[in-house]
Short mmCIF file of N, CA and C in Angstrom, two decimals:
data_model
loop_
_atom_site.label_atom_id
_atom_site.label_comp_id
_atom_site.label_asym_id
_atom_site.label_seq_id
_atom_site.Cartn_x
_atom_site.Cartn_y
_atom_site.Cartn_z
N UNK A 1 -9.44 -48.67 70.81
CA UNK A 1 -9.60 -47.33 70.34
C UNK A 1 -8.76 -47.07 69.09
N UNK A 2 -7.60 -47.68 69.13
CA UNK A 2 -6.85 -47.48 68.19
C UNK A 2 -7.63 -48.03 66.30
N UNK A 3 -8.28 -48.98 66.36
CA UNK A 3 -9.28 -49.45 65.76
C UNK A 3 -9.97 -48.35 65.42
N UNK A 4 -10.87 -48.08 66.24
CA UNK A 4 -11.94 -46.83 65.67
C UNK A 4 -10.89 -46.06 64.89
N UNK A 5 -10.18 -45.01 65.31
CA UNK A 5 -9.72 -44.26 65.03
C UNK A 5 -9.35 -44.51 63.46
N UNK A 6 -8.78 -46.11 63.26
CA UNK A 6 -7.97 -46.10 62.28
C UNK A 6 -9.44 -46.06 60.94
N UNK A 7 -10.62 -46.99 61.69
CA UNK A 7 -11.79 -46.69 60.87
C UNK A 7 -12.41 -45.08 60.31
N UNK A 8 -12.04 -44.77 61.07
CA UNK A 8 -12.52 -43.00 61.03
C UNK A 8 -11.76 -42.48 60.08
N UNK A 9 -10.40 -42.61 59.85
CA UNK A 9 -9.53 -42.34 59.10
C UNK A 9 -9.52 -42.72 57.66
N UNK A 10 -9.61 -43.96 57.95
CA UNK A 10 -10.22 -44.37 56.41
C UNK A 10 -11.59 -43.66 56.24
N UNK A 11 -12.67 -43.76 56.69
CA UNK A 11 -13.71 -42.75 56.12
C UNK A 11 -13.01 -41.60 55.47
N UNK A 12 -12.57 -40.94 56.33
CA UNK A 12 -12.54 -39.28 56.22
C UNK A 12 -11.64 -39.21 54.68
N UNK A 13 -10.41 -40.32 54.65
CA UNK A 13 -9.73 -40.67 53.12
C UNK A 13 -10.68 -40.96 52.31
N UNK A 14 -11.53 -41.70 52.32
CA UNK A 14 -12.46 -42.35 50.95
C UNK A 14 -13.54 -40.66 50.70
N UNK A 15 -14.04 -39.96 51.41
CA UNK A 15 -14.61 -39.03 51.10
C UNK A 15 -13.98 -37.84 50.85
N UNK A 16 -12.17 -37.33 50.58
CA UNK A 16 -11.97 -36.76 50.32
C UNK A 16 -11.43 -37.02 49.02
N UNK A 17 -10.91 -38.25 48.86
CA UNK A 17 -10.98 -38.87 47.53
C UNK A 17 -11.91 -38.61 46.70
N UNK A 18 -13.00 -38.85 47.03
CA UNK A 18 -14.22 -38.69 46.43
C UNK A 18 -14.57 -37.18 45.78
N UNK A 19 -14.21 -36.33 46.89
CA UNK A 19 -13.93 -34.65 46.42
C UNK A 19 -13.38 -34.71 45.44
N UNK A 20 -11.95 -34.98 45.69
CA UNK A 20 -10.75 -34.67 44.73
C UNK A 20 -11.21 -35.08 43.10
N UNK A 21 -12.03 -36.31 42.87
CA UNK A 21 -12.61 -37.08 41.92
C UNK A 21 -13.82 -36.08 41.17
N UNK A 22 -14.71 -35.45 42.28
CA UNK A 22 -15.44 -34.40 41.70
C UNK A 22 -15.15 -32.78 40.88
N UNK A 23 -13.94 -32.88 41.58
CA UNK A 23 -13.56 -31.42 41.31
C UNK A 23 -12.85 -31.68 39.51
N UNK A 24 -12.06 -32.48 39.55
CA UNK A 24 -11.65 -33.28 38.59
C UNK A 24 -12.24 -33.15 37.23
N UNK A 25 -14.33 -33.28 37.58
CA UNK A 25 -14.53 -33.97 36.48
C UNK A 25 -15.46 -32.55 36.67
N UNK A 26 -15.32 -31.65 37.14
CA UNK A 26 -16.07 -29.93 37.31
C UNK A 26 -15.16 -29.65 35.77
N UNK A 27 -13.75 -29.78 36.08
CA UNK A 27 -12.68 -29.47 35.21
C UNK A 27 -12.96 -29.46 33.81
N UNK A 28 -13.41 -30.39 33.76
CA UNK A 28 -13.46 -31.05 32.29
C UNK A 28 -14.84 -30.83 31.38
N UNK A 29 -15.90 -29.56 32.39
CA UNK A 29 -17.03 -30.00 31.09
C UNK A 29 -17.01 -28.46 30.98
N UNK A 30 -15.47 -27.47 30.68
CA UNK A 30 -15.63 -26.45 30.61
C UNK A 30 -15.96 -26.36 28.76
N UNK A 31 -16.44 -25.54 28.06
CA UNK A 31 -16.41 -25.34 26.52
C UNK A 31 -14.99 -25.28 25.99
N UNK A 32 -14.58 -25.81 24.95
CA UNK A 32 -13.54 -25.19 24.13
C UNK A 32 -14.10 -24.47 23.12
N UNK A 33 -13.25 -23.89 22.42
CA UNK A 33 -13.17 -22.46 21.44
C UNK A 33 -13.54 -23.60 20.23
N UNK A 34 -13.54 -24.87 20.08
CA UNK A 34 -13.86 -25.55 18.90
C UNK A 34 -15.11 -26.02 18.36
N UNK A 35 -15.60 -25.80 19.86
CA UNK A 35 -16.95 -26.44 19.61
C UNK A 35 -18.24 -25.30 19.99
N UNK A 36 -17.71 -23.51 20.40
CA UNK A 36 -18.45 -22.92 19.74
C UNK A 36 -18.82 -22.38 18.41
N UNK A 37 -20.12 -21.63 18.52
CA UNK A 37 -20.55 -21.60 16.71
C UNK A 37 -19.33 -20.46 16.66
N UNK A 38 -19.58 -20.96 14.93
CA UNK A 38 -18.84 -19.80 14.02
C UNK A 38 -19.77 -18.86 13.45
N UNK A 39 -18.97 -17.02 13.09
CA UNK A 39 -20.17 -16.47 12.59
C UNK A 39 -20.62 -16.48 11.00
N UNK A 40 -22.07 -16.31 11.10
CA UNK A 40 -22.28 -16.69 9.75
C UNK A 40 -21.51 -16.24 8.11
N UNK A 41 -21.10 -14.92 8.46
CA UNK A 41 -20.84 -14.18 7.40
C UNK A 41 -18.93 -14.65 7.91
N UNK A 42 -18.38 -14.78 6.84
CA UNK A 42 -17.11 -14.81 6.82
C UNK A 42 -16.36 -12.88 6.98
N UNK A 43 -15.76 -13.01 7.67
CA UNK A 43 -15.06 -11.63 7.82
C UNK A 43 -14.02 -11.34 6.54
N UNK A 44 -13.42 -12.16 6.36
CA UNK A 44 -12.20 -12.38 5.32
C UNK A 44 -12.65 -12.72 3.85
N UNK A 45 -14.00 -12.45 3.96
CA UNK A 45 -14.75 -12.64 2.64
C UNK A 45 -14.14 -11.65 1.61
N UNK A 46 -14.45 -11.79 0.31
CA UNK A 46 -13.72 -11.00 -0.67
C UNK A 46 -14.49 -9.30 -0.56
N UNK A 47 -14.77 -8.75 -1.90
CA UNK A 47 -14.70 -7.54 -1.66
C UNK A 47 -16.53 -6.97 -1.92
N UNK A 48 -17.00 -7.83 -2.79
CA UNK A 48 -18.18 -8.20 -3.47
C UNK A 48 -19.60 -8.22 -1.98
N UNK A 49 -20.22 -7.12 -2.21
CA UNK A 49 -21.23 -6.77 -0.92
C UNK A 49 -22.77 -7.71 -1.73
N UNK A 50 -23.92 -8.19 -0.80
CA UNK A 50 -25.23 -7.91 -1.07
C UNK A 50 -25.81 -7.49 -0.36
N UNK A 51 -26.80 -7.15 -1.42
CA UNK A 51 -28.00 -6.05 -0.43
C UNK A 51 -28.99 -6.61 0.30
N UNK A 52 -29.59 -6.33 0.62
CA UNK A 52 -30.96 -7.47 1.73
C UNK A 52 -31.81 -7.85 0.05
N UNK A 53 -31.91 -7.52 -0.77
CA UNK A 53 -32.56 -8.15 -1.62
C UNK A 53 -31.74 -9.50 -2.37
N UNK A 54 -30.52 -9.23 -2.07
CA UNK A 54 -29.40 -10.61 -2.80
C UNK A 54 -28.93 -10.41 -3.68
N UNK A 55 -29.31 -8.81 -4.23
CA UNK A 55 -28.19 -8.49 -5.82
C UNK A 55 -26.86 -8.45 -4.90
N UNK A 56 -25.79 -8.45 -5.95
CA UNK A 56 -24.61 -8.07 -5.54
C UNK A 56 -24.35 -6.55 -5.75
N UNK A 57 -23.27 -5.81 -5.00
CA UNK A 57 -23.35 -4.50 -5.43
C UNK A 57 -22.48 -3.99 -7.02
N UNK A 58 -22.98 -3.52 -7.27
CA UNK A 58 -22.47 -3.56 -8.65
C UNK A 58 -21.51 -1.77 -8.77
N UNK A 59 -21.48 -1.22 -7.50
CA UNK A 59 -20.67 -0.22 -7.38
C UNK A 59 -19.12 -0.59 -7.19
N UNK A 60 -19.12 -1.66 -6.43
CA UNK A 60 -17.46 -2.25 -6.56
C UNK A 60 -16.88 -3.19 -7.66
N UNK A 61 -18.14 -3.75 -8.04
CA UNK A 61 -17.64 -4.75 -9.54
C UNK A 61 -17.31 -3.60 -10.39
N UNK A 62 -17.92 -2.77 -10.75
CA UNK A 62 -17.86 -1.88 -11.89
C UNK A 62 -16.25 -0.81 -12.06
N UNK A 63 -15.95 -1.08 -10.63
CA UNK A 63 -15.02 -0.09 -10.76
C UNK A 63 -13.23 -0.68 -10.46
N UNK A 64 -13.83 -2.21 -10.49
CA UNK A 64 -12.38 -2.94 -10.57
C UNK A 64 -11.46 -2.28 -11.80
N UNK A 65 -11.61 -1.82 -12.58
CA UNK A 65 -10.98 -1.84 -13.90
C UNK A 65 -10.45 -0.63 -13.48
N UNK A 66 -10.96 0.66 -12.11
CA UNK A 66 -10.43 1.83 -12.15
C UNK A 66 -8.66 1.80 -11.37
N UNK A 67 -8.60 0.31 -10.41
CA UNK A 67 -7.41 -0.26 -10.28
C UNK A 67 -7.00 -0.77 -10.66
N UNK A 68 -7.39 -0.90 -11.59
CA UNK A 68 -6.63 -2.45 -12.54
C UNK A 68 -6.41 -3.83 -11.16
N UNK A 69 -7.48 -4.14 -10.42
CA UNK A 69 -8.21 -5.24 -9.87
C UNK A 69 -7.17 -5.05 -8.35
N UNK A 70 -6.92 -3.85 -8.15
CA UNK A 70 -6.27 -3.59 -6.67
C UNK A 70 -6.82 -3.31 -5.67
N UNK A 71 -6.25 -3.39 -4.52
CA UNK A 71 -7.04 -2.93 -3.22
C UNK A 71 -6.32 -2.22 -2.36
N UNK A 72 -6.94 -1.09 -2.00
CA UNK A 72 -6.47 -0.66 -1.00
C UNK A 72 -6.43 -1.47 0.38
N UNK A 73 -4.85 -1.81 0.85
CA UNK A 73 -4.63 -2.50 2.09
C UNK A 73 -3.90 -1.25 3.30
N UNK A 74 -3.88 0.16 3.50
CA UNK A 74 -3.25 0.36 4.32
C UNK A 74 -2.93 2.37 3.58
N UNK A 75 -2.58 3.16 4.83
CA UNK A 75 -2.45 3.87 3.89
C UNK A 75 -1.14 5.17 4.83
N UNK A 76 -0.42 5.41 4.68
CA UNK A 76 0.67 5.87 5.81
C UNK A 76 0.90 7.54 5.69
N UNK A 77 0.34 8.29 6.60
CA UNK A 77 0.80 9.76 6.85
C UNK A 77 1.47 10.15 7.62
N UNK A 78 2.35 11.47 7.32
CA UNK A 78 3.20 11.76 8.00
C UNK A 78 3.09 13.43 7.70
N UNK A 79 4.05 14.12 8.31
CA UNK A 79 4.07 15.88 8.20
C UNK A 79 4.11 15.93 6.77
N UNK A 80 5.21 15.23 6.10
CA UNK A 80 5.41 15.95 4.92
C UNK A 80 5.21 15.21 3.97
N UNK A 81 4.42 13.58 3.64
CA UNK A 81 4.43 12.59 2.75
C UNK A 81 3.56 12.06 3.41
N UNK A 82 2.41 11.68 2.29
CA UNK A 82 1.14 10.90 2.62
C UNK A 82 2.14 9.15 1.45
N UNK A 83 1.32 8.07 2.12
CA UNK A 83 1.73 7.14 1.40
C UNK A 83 0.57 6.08 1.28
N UNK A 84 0.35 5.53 0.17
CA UNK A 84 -1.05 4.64 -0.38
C UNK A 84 -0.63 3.20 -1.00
N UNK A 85 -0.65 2.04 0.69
CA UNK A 85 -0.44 1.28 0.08
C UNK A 85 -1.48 -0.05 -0.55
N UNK A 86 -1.01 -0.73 -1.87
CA UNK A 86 -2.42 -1.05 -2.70
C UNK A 86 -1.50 -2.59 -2.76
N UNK A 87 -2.53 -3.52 -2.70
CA UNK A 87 -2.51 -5.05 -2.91
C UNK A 87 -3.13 -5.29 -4.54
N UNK A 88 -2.08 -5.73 -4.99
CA UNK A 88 -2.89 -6.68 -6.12
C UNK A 88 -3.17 -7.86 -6.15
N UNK A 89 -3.74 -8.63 -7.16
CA UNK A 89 -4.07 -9.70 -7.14
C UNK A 89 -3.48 -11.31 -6.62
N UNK A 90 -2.03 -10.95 -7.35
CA UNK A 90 -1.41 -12.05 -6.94
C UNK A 90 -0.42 -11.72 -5.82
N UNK A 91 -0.94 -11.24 -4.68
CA UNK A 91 -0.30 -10.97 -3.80
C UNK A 91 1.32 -9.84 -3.51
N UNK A 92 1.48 -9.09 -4.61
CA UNK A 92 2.13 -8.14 -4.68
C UNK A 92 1.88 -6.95 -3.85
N UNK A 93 2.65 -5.99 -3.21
CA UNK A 93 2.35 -4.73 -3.04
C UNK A 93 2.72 -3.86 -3.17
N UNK A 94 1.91 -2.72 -3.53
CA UNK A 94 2.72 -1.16 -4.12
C UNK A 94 2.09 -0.20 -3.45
N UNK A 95 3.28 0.69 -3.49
CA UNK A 95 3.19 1.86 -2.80
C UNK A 95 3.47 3.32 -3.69
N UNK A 96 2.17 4.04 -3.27
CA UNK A 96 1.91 5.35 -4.12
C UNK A 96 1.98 6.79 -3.30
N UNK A 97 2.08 7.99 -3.82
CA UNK A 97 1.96 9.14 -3.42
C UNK A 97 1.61 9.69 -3.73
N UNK A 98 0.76 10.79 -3.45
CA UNK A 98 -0.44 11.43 -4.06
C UNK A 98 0.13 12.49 -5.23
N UNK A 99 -0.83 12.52 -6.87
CA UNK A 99 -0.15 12.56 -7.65
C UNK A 99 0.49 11.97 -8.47
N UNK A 100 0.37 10.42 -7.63
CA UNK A 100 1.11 9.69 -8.58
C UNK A 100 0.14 8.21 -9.67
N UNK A 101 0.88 8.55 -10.58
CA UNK A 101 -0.44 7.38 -11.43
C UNK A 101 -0.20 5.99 -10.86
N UNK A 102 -1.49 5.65 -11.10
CA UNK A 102 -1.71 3.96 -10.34
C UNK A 102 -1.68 3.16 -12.19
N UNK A 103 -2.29 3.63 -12.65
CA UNK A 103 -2.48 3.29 -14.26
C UNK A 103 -2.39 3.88 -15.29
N UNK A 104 -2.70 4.13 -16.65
CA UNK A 104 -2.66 5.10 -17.33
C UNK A 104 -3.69 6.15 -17.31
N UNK A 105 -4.76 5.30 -17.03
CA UNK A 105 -6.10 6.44 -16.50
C UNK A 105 -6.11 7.03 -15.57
N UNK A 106 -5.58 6.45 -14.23
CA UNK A 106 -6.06 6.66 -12.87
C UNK A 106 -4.77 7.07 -12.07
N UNK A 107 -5.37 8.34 -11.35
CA UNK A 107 -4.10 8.87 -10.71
C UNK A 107 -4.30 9.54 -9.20
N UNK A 108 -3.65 9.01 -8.49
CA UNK A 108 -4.25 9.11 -6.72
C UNK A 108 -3.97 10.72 -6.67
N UNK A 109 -5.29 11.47 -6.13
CA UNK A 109 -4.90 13.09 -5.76
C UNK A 109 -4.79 12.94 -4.20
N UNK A 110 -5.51 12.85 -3.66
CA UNK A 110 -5.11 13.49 -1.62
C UNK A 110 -5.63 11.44 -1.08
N UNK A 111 -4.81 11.79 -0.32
CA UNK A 111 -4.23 10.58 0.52
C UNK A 111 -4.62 10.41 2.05
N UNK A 112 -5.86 10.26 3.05
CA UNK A 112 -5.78 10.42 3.83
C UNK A 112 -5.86 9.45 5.01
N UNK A 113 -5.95 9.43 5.70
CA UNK A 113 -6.03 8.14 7.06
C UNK A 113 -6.64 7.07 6.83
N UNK A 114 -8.06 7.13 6.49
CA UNK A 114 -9.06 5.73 6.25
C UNK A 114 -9.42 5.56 5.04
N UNK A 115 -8.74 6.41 3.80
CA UNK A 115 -9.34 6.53 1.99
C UNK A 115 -8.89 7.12 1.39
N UNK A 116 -8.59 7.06 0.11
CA UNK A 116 -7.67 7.41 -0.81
C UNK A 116 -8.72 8.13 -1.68
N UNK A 117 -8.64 9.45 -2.57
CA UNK A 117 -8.84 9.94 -3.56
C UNK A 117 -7.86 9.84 -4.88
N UNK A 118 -9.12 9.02 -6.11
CA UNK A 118 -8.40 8.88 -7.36
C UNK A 118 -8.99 9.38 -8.45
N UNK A 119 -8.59 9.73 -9.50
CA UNK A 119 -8.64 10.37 -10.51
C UNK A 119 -8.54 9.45 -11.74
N UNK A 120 -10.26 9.28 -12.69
CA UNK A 120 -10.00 8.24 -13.42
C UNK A 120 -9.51 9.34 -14.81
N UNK A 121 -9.78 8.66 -15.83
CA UNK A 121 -9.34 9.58 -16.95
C UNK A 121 -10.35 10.42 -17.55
N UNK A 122 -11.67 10.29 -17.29
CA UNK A 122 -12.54 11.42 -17.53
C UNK A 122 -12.59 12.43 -16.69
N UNK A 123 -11.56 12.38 -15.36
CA UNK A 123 -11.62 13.79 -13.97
C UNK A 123 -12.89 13.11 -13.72
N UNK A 124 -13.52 12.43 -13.37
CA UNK A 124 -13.86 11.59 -12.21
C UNK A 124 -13.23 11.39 -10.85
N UNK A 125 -13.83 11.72 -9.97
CA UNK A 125 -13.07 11.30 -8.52
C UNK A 125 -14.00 10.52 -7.84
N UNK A 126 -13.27 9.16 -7.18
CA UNK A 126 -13.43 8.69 -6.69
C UNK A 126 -13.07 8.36 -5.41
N UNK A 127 -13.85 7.87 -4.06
CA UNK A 127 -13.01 7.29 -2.62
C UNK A 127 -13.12 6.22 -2.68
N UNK A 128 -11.50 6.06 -2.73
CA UNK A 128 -10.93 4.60 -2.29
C UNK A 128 -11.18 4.21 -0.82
N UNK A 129 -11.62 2.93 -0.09
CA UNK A 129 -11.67 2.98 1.37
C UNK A 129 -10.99 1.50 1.14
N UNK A 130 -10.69 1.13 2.77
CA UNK A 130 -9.52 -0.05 2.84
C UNK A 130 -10.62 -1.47 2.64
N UNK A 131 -12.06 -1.51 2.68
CA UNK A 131 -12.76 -2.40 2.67
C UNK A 131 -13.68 -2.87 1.81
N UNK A 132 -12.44 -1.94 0.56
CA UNK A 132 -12.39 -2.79 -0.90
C UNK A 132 -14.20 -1.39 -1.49
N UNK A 133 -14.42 -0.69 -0.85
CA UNK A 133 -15.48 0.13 -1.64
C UNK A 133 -15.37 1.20 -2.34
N UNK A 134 -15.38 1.21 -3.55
CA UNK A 134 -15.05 2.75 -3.56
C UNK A 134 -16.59 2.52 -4.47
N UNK A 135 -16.24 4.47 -4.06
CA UNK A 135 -17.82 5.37 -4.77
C UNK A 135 -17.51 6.64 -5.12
N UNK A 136 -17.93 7.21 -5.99
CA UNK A 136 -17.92 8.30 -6.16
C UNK A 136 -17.92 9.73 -5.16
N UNK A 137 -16.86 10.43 -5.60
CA UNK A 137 -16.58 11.50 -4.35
C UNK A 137 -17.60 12.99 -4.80
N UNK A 138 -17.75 13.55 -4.09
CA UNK A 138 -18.57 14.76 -4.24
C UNK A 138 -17.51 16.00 -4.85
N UNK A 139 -16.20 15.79 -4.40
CA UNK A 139 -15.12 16.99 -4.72
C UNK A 139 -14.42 17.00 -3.82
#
C-alpha cells in the first residue's frame, strides 16, 4: 500500500506542476504599452492646423509676427493681478500684465483663464489661446 500511495503522490505532483507551468505562461501573453498602436496625429505637434482640404491655416501663420514668434504657455489670476505667461522660441519665458507691451506694436489688454487679449498697433484686438491660435476678437 505504501507503493500505491507513493504512486498517487507522484501523480497528483506532476499535475500540479503542470498547473503551476500553465498559469506561468497565462502570465506572459498579457500586451505591453509598446506594442500598442500610437495615435495618428502627434499631440505635441507644433502650432500650424489643416483643414480637411490640406491647406494649412493661414490664421496662425499670419499672425506670428503679432508675437514676435511667441506662445502663449499658461496664464495666472488672482484678486488683484492677472499674469500672461508667453514661451519663445528658443525656449525662454516671459511674463506679462495686462497693459503691458509684449513688442513695440503689441500690447496685452485683459488677461483671462484660458486667453489673452492683445492689442496690435492698428487697435486691432486679438485672442490669444494656449493652443497656439489666435483670431480676431469681436471687442
Amino acid at each position: 500500500m505504501n507503493i500505491n500511495n507513493k504512486k498517487i503522490l507522484i501523480f497528483l505532483m506532476t499535475i500540479m506542476l503542470c498547473q503551476f507551468q500553465m498559469v506561468s505562461l497565462k502570465a506572459d501573453e498579457h500586451s505591453s504599452l509598446d506594442d500598442e498602436e500610437l495615435p495618428a496625429i502627434d499631440p505635441f505637434a507644433g502650432g500650424v492646423s489643416t483643414n480637411q482640404a490640406g491647406e494649412t491655416d493661414t490664421q496662425v501663420s499670419s499672425n506670428n509676427g503679432l508675437l514676435n514668434n511667441m506662445r502663449l504657455v499658461g496664464t495666472i489670476t488672482a484678486e488683484n493681478k492677472q499674469i500672461a505667461v508667453f514661451s519663445a522660441a528658443d525656449g525662454g519665458a516671459y511674463k506679462y500684465e495686462e497693459d503691458q507691451a509684449i513688442t513695440d506694436t503689441t500690447m496685452i489688454r485683459n488677461i483671462y483663464s484660458d486667453f489673452v487679449i492683445v492689442e496690435d498697433g492698428e487697435n486691432n484686438l486679438f485672442e490669444v489661446y494656449m493652443n497656439n491660435i489666435i483670431k480676431p476678437s469681436d471687442g
